[in-house]
Coordinates of C-alpha atoms and ligand atoms in Angstrom, one line a residue:
X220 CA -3.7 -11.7 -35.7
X221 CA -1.8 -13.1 -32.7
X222 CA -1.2 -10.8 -29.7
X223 CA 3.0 -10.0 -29.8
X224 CA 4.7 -11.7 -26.7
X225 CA 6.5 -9.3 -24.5
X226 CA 9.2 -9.7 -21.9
X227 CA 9.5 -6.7 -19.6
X228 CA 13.0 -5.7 -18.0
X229 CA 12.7 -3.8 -14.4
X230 CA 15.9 -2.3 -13.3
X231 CA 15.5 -1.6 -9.7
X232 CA 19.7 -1.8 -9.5
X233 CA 20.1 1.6 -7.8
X234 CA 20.9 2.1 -3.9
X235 CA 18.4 5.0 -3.5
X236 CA 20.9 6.3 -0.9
X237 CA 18.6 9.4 -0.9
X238 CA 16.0 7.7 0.9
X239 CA 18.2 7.6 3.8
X240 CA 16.6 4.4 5.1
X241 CA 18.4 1.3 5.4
X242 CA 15.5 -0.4 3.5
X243 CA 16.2 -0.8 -0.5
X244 CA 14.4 2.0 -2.2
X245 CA 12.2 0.2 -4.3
X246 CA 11.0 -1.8 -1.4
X247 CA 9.3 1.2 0.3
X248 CA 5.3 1.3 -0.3
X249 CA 2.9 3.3 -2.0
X250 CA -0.6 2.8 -1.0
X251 CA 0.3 0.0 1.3
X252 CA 2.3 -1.9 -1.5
X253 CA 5.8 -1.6 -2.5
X254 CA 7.1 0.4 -5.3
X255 CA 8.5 -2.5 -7.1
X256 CA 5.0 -4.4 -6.8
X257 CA 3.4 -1.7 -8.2
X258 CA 5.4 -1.9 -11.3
X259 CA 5.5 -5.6 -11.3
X260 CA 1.8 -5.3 -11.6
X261 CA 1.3 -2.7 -14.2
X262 CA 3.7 -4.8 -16.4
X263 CA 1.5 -8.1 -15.1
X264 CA -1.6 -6.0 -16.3
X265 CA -0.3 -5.1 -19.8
X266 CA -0.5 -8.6 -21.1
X267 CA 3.4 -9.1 -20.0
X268 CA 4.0 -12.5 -19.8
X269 CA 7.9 -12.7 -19.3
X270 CA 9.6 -10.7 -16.4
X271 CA 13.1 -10.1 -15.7
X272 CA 14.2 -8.1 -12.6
X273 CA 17.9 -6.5 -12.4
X274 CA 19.1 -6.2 -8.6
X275 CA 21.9 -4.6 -7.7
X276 CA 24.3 -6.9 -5.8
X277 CA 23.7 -7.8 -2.2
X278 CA 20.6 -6.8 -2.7
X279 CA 18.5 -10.5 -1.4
X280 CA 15.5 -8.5 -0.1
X281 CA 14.8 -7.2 -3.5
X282 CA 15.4 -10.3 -4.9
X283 CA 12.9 -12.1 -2.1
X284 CA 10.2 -9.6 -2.8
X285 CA 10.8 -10.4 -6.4
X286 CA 10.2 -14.2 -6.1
X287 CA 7.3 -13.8 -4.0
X288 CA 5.2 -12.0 -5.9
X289 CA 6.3 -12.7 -9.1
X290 CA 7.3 -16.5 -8.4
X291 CA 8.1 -16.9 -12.5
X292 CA 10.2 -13.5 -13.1
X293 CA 14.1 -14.4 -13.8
X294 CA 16.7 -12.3 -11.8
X295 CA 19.8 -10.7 -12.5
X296 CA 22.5 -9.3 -10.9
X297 CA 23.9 -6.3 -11.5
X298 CA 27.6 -6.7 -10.7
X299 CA 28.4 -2.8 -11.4
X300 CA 26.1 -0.1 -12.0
X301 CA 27.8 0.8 -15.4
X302 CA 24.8 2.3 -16.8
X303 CA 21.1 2.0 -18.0
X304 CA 22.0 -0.2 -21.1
X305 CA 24.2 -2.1 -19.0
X306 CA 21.7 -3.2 -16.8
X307 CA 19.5 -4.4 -19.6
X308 CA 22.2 -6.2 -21.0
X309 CA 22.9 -8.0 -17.4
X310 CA 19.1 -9.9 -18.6
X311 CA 20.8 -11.0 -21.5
X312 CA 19.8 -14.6 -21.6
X313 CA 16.1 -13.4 -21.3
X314 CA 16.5 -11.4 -24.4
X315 CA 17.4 -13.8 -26.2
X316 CA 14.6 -15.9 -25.9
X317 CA 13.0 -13.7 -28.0
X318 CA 10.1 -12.1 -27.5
X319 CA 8.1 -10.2 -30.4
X320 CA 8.5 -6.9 -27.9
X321 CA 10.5 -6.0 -25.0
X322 CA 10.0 -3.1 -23.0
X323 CA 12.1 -1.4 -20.0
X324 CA 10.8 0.3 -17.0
X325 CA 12.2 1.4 -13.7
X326 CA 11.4 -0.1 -10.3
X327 CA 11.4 3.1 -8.9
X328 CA 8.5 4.8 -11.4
X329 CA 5.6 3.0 -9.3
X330 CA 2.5 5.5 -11.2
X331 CA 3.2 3.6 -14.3
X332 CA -0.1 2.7 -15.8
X333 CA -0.9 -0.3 -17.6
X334 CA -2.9 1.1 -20.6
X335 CA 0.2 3.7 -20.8
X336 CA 2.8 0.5 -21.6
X337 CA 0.0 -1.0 -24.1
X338 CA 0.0 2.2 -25.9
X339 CA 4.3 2.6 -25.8
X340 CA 3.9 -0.9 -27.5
X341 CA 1.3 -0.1 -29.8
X342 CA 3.7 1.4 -32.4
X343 CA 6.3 -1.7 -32.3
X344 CA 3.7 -3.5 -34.1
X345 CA 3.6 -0.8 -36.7
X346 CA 7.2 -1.6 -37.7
X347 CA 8.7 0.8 -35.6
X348 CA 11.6 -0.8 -33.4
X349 CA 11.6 1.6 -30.8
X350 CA 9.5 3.5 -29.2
X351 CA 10.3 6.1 -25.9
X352 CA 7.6 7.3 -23.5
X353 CA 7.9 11.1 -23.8
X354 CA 6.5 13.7 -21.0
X355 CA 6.8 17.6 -20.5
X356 CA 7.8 17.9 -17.3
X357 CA 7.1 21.4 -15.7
X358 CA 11.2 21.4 -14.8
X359 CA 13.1 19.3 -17.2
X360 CA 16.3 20.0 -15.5
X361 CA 18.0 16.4 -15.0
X362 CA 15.8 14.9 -17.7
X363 CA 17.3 13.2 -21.0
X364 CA 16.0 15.2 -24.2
X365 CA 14.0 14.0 -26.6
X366 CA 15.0 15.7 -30.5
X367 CA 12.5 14.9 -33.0
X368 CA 12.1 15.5 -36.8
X369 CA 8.9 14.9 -37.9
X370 CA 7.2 12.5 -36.5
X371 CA 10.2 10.4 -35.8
X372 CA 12.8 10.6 -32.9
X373 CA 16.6 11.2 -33.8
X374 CA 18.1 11.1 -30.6
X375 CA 18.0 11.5 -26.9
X376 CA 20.4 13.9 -25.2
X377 CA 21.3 13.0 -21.7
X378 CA 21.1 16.6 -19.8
X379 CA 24.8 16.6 -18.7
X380 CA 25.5 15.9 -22.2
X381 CA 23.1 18.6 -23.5
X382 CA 23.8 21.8 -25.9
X383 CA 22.2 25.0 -24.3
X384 CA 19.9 24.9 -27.2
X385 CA 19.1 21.4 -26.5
X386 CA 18.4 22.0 -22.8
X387 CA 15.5 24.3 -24.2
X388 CA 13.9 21.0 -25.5
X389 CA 10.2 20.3 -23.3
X390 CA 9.9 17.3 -24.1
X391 CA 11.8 14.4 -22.1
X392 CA 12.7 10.6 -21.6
X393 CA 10.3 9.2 -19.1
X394 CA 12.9 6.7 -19.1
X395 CA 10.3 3.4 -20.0
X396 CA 11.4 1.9 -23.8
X397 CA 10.1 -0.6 -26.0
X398 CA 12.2 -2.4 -28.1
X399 CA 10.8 -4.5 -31.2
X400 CA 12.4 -8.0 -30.1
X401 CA 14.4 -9.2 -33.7
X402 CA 16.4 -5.1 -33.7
X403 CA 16.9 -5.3 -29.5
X404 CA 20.4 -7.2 -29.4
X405 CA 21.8 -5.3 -32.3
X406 CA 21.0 -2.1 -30.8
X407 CA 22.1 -2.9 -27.2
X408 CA 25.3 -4.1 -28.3
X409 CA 26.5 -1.3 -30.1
X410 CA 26.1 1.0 -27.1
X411 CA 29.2 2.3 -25.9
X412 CA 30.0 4.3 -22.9
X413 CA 31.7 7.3 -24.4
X414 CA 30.4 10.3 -22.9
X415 CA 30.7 12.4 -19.5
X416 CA 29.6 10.2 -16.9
X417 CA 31.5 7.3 -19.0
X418 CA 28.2 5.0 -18.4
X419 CA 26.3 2.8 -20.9
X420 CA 23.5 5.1 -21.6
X421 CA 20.4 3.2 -23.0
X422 CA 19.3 6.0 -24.5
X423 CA 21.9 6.2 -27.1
X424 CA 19.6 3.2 -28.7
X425 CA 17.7 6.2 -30.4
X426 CA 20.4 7.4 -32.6
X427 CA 22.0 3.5 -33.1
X428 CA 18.7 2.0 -34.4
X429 CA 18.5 5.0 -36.8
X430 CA 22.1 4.4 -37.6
X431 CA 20.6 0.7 -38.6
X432 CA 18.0 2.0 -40.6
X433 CA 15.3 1.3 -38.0
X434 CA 13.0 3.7 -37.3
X435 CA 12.5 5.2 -33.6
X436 CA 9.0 7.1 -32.5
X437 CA 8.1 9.0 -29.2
X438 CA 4.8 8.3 -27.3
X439 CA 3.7 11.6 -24.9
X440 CA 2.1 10.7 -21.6
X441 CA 1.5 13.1 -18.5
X442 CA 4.1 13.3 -16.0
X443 CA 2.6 11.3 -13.2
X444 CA 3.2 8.1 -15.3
X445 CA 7.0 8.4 -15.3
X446 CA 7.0 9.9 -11.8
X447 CA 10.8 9.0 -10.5
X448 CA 11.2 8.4 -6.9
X449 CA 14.3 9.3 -5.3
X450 CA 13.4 11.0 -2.3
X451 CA 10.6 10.8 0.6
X452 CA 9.4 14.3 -0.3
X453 CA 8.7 11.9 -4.2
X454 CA 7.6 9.3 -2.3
X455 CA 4.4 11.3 -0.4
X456 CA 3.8 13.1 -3.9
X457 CA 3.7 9.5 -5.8
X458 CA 1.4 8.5 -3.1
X459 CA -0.9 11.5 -3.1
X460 CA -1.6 10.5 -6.8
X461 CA -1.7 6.7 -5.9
X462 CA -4.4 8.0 -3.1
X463 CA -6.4 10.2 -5.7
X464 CA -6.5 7.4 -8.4
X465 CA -7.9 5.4 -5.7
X466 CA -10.4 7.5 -4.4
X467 CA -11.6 8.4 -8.2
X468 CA -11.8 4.3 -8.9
X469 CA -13.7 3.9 -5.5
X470 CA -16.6 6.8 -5.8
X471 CA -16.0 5.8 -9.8
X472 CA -17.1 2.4 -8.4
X473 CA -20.2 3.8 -6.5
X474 CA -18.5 4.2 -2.6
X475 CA -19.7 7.3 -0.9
X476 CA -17.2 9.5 0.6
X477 CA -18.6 12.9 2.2
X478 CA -15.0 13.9 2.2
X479 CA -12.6 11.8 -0.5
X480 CA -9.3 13.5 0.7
X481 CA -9.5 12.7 3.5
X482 CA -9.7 9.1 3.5
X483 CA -6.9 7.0 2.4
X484 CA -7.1 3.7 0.7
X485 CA -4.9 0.7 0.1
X486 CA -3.7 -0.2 -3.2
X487 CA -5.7 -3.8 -2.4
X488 CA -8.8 -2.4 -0.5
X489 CA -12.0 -3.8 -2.1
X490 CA -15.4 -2.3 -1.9
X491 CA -19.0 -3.6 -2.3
X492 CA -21.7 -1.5 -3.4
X493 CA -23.2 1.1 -1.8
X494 CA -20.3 1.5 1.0
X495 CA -20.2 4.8 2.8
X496 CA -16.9 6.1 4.2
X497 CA -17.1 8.8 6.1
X498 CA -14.6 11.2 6.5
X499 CA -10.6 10.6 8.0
X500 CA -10.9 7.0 7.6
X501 CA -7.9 5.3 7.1
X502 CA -7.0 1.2 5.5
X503 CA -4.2 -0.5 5.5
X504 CA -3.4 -3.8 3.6
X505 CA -5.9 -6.0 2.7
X506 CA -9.6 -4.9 4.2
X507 CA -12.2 -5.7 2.3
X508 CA -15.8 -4.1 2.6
X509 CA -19.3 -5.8 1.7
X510 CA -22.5 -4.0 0.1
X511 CA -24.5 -1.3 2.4
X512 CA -21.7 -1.0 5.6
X513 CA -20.7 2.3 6.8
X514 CA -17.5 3.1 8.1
X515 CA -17.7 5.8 10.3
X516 CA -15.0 8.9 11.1
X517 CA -11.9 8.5 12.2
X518 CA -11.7 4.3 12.2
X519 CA -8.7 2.8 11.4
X520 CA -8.4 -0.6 9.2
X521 CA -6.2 -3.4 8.1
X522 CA -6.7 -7.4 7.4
X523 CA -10.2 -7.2 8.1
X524 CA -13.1 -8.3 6.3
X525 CA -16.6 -6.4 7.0
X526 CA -19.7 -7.7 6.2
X527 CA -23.3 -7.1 4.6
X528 CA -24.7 -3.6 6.3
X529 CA -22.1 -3.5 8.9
X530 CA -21.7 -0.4 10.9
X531 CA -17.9 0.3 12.0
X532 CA -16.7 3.2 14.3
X533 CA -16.5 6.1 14.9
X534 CA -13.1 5.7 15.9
X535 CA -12.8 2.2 16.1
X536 CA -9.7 -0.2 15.0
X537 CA -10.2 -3.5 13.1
X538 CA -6.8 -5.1 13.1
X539 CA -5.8 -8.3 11.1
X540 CA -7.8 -11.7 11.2
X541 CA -11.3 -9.5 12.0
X542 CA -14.1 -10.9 10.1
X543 CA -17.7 -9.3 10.5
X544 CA -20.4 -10.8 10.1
X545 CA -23.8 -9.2 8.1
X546 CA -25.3 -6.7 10.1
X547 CA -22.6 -6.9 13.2
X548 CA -21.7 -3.5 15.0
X549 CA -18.6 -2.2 15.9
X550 CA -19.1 1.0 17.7
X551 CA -16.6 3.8 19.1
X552 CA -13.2 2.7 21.1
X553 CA -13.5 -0.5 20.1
X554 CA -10.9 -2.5 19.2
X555 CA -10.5 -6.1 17.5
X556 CA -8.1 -8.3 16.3
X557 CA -8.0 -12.0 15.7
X558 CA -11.9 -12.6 15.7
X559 CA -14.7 -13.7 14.1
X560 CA -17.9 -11.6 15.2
X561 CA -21.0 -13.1 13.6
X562 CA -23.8 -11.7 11.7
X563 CA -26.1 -9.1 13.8
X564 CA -23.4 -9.4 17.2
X565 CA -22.9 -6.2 18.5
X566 CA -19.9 -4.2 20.7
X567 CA -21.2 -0.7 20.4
X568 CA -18.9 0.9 23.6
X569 CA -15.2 0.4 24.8
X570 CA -14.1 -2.7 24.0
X571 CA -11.3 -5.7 23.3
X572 CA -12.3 -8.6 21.5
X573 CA -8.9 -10.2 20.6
X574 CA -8.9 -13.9 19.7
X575 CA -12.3 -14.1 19.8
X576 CA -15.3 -16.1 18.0
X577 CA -18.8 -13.7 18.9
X578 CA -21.7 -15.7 17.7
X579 CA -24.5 -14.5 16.0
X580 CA -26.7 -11.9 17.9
X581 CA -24.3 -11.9 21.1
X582 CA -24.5 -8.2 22.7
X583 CA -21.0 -7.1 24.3
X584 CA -21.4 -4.8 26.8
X585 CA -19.7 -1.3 27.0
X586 CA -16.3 -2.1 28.5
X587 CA -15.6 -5.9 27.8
X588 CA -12.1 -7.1 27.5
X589 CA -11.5 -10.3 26.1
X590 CA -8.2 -11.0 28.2
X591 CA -6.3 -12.8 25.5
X592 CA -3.1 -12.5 27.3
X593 CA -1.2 -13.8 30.2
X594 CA 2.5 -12.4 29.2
X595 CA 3.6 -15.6 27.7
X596 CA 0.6 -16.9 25.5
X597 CA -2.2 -15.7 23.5
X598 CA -5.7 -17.7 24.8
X599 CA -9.0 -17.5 22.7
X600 CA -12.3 -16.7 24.1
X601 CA -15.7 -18.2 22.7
X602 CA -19.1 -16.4 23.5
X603 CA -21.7 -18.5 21.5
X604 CA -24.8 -17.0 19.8
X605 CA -27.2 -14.5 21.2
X606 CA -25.1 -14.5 24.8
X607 CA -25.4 -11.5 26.7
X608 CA -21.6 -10.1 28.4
X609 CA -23.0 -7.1 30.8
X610 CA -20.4 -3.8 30.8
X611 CA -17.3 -4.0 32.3
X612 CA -16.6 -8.1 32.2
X613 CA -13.1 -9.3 32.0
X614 CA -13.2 -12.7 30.6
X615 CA -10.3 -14.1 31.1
X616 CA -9.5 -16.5 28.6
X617 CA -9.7 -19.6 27.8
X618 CA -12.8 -19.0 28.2
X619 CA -16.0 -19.9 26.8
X620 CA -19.4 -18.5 27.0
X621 CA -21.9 -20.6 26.3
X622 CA -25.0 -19.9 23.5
X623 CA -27.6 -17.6 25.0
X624 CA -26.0 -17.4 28.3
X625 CA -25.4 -13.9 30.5
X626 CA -22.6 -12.3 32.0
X627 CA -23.7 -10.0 35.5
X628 CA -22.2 -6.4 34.5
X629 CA -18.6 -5.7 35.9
X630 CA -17.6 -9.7 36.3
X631 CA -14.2 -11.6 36.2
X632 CA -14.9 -14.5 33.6
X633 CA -12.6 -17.4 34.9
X634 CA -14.2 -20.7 34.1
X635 CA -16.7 -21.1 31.7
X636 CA -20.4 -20.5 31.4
X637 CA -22.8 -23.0 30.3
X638 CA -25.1 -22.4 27.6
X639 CA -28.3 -20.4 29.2
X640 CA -26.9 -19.6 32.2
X641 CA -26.5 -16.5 33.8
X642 CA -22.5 -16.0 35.6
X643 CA -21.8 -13.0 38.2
X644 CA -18.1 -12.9 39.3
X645 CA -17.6 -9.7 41.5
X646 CA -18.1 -8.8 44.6
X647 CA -21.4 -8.5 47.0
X648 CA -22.7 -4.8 47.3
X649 CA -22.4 -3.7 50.9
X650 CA -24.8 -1.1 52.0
X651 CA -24.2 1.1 55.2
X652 CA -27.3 3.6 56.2
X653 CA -26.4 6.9 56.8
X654 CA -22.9 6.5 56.4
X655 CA -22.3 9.2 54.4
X656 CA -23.8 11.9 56.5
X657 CA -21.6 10.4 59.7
X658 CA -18.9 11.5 57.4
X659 CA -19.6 14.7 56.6
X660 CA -20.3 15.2 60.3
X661 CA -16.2 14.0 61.4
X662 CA -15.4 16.1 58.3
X663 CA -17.1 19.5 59.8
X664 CA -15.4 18.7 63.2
X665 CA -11.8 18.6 61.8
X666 CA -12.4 21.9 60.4
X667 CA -13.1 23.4 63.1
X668 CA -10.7 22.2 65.6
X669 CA -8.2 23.3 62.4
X670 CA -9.5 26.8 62.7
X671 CA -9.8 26.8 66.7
X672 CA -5.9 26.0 66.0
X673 CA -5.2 29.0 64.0
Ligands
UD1_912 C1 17.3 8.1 -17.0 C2 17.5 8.4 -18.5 C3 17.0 9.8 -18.8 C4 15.5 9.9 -18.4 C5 15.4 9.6 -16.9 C6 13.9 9.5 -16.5 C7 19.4 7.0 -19.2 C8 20.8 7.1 -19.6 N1 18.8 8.2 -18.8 O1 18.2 9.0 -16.3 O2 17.1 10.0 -20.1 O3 15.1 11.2 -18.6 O4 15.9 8.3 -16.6 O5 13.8 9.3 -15.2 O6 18.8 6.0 -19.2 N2 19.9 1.5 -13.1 C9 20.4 0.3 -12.9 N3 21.7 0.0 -13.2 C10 22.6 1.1 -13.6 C11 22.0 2.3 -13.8 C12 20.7 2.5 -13.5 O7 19.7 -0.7 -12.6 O8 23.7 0.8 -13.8 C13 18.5 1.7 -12.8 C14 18.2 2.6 -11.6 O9 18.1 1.9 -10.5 C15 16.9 3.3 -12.0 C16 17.0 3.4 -13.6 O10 17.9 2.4 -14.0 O11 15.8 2.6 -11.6 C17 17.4 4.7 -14.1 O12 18.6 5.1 -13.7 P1 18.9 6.6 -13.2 O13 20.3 6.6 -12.7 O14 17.9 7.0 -12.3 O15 18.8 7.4 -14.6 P2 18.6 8.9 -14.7 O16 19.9 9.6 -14.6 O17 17.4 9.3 -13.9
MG913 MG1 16.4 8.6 -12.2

């Protein structure tokens, strides 16, 4: 049999004014990623191959985010938020291109799992041409209520709309819908908006498509799939169960973490085998980590890429463009950003390698600073394979260090150093015998004339 084609409508229309930020709600991120990206790639992952994304008007940034990472999804505007089936109907022209299914999630329900939408579609190929995603919430106050005979479903009750007996219902509309694609236009159409809030409830499908004969069936799924986001306090929940999904899929995946909750992973990060982590580790976007390295307490990651057997921290920071080579070192307090450091280099102590290449081998020195900055531009420094930079050197770039070449302890890198050559910029040592004891002798005289004075 051929797989059933399926267009997936997002509504992300809503203002989220209680995110008080000025920042469209479902632009803000879970696990490093947007809310909206994380629906756009459950859908993706369900074997979705149409999109359509409703935006509320004015809302460009939504609709930007939209085209980048979705470059084929069509998007509508919203011109009035009139309702849930209102919004669906605003995609209009891509439902009636047909698809054999067409389901409806929110943009702001970002725990949505991918295997949960394949199983809400599951019965739409069973002749059924509707099918809700029911959950038991442990409060179902707010919640539309799902009334089922048998094994069918008869209706959903909006909660302002809801009988006291009805409000005693468990069950509720998780809010995600899948509509078989010939019934979906007949339904949607005969929605009206009769009832308190004077909206076009989508949920009144239920009780159309039985009016139409058709038949309408709930499928029960745990809470954190249909997790709504409204609020920051919703958005750290949703993101402790983004960060526990991902710290199950990473030790699932054979990463050992000492202490799993308290390291915190990006929806993107990308592990090797055999990675440790230790504990209070934290990645941001895009790090990815290769068989054997370690990552030691309290580092802090993001648009790096660490090598074969690496070794990073404690308490160091990899920032965007880092790429370690196999067997490099990153030790504690040191920072990088911008740089390549090649396989076995090592910066153990202290240290600033910004716009940097590090060949192969090089040891930096406790205390280097690559300065990459001179208040108007950014300047690269090269140090070329197995050179040796002694502890405390500035170098000043651009600068280059040549292959196999040393740098005296504590200099001022200015120009650069040829290949083999050793380079001491600082100043002569001055040694003055007995010095010190001619000191302490003024020193004892001054107290006593001070206490002669007294
Ligand atoms: C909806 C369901 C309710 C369910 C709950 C689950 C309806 C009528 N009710 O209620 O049964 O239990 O979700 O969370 O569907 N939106 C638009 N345009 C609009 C209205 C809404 O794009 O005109 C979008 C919102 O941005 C949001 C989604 O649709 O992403 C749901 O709207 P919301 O107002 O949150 O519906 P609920 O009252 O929560
Ligand atoms: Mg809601």
């Amino acid at each position: 049999m051929q797989a059933r084609t399926c267009l997936a409508i997002v509504l992300a229309a809503g203002e989220g004014t209680r995110m008080a930020s000025p920042r469209p709600k479902v632009l803000h991120a879970i696990a490093g990623k947007p809310m909206l990206a994380h629906v756009l790639d459950a859908v993706a992952k369900a074997g979705v191959a149409a999109i359509a994304v409703v935006v509320g008007p004015g809302q460009d940034e939504v609709a930007a985010e939209v085209r980048r990472l979705t470059p084929d999804a069509a998007i509508f505007v919203q011109g009035e938020r009139r309702g849930t089936a209102h919004a669906v109907l605003t995609a209009r022209p891509a439902i009636e291109r047909a698809a054999d299914d067409i389901v409806v999630v929110f943009g702001d329900t970002p725990l949505l799992r991918p295997a949960t939408l394949a199983r809400l579609r599951a019965p739409l190929a069973e002749g059924a041409a509707l099918a809700v995603l029911g959950f038991r919430p442990a409060d179902p106050t707010g919640y539309g209520r799902l009334i089922t005979a048998g094994g069918d479903l008869v209706a959903i009750r909006e909660h302002a709309d809801a009988s006291a007996s009805e409000r005693q219902i468990a069950l509720c509309n998780g809010g995600v819908m899948a509509f078989a694609g010939d019934s979906a236009l007949a339904i949607l159409e005969r929605i009206g908006d009769r009832n308190r809030k004077g909206e076009f409830y989508l949920t009144d499908a239920v009780e159309i498509a039985r009016g139409l004969k058709l038949r309408a069936v709930v499928v029960e799924t745990e809470e954190d799939d249909v997790r709504g986001i409204n609020t920051k306090v919703q958005l750290a929940e949703a993101e402790a169960v983004a960060q526990q999904r991902l710290r199950r899929a990473a030790l699932d995946a054979g990463v050992a973490m000492i202490a799993p909750e308290t390291v915190y992973l990006a929806a993107d990060t990308k592990f090797g085998r055999d990675v440790v982590i230790e504990p209070y580790v934290v990645f941001g976007e895009k790090v990815t980590v290769e068989d054997g390295a370690v990552i030691h307490s309290f580092s802090h990651l993001a648009g790096a890429h660490v090598g074969k057997g690496v070794s990073v921290g404690p308490f160091a920071r990899l920032r965007p463009g880092t790429r370690l080579g196999d067997g490099a070192r990153i030790g504690n307090f040191v920072e990088v950003k911008e740089a390549v450091v090649e396989a076995g280099a090592k910066a153990n102590h202290l240290s600033y390698i910004g716009d940097a290449f590090v060949g192969a081998n090089a040891n930096i020195g406790a205390g280097t600073i690559t300065c990459n900055y001179d208040g108007a531009a950014k300047h690269r420094t090269t140090i070329g394979n197995d050179a040796f930079i002694g502890s405390n050197s500035a170098l000043v770039a651009p600068v280059e260090i040549g292959e196999s070449a040393y740098v005296g302890s504590g200099s001022v890198i200015t120009e650069d150093v040829p290949a083999g050559a050793l380079a001491l910029a600082r100043g002569r040592q001055t040694v003055k015998e007995g010095w010190a004891a001619r000191l302490r002798g003024l020193k004892a005289l001054g107290k006593k004339k001070a206490r002669t004075r007294d």
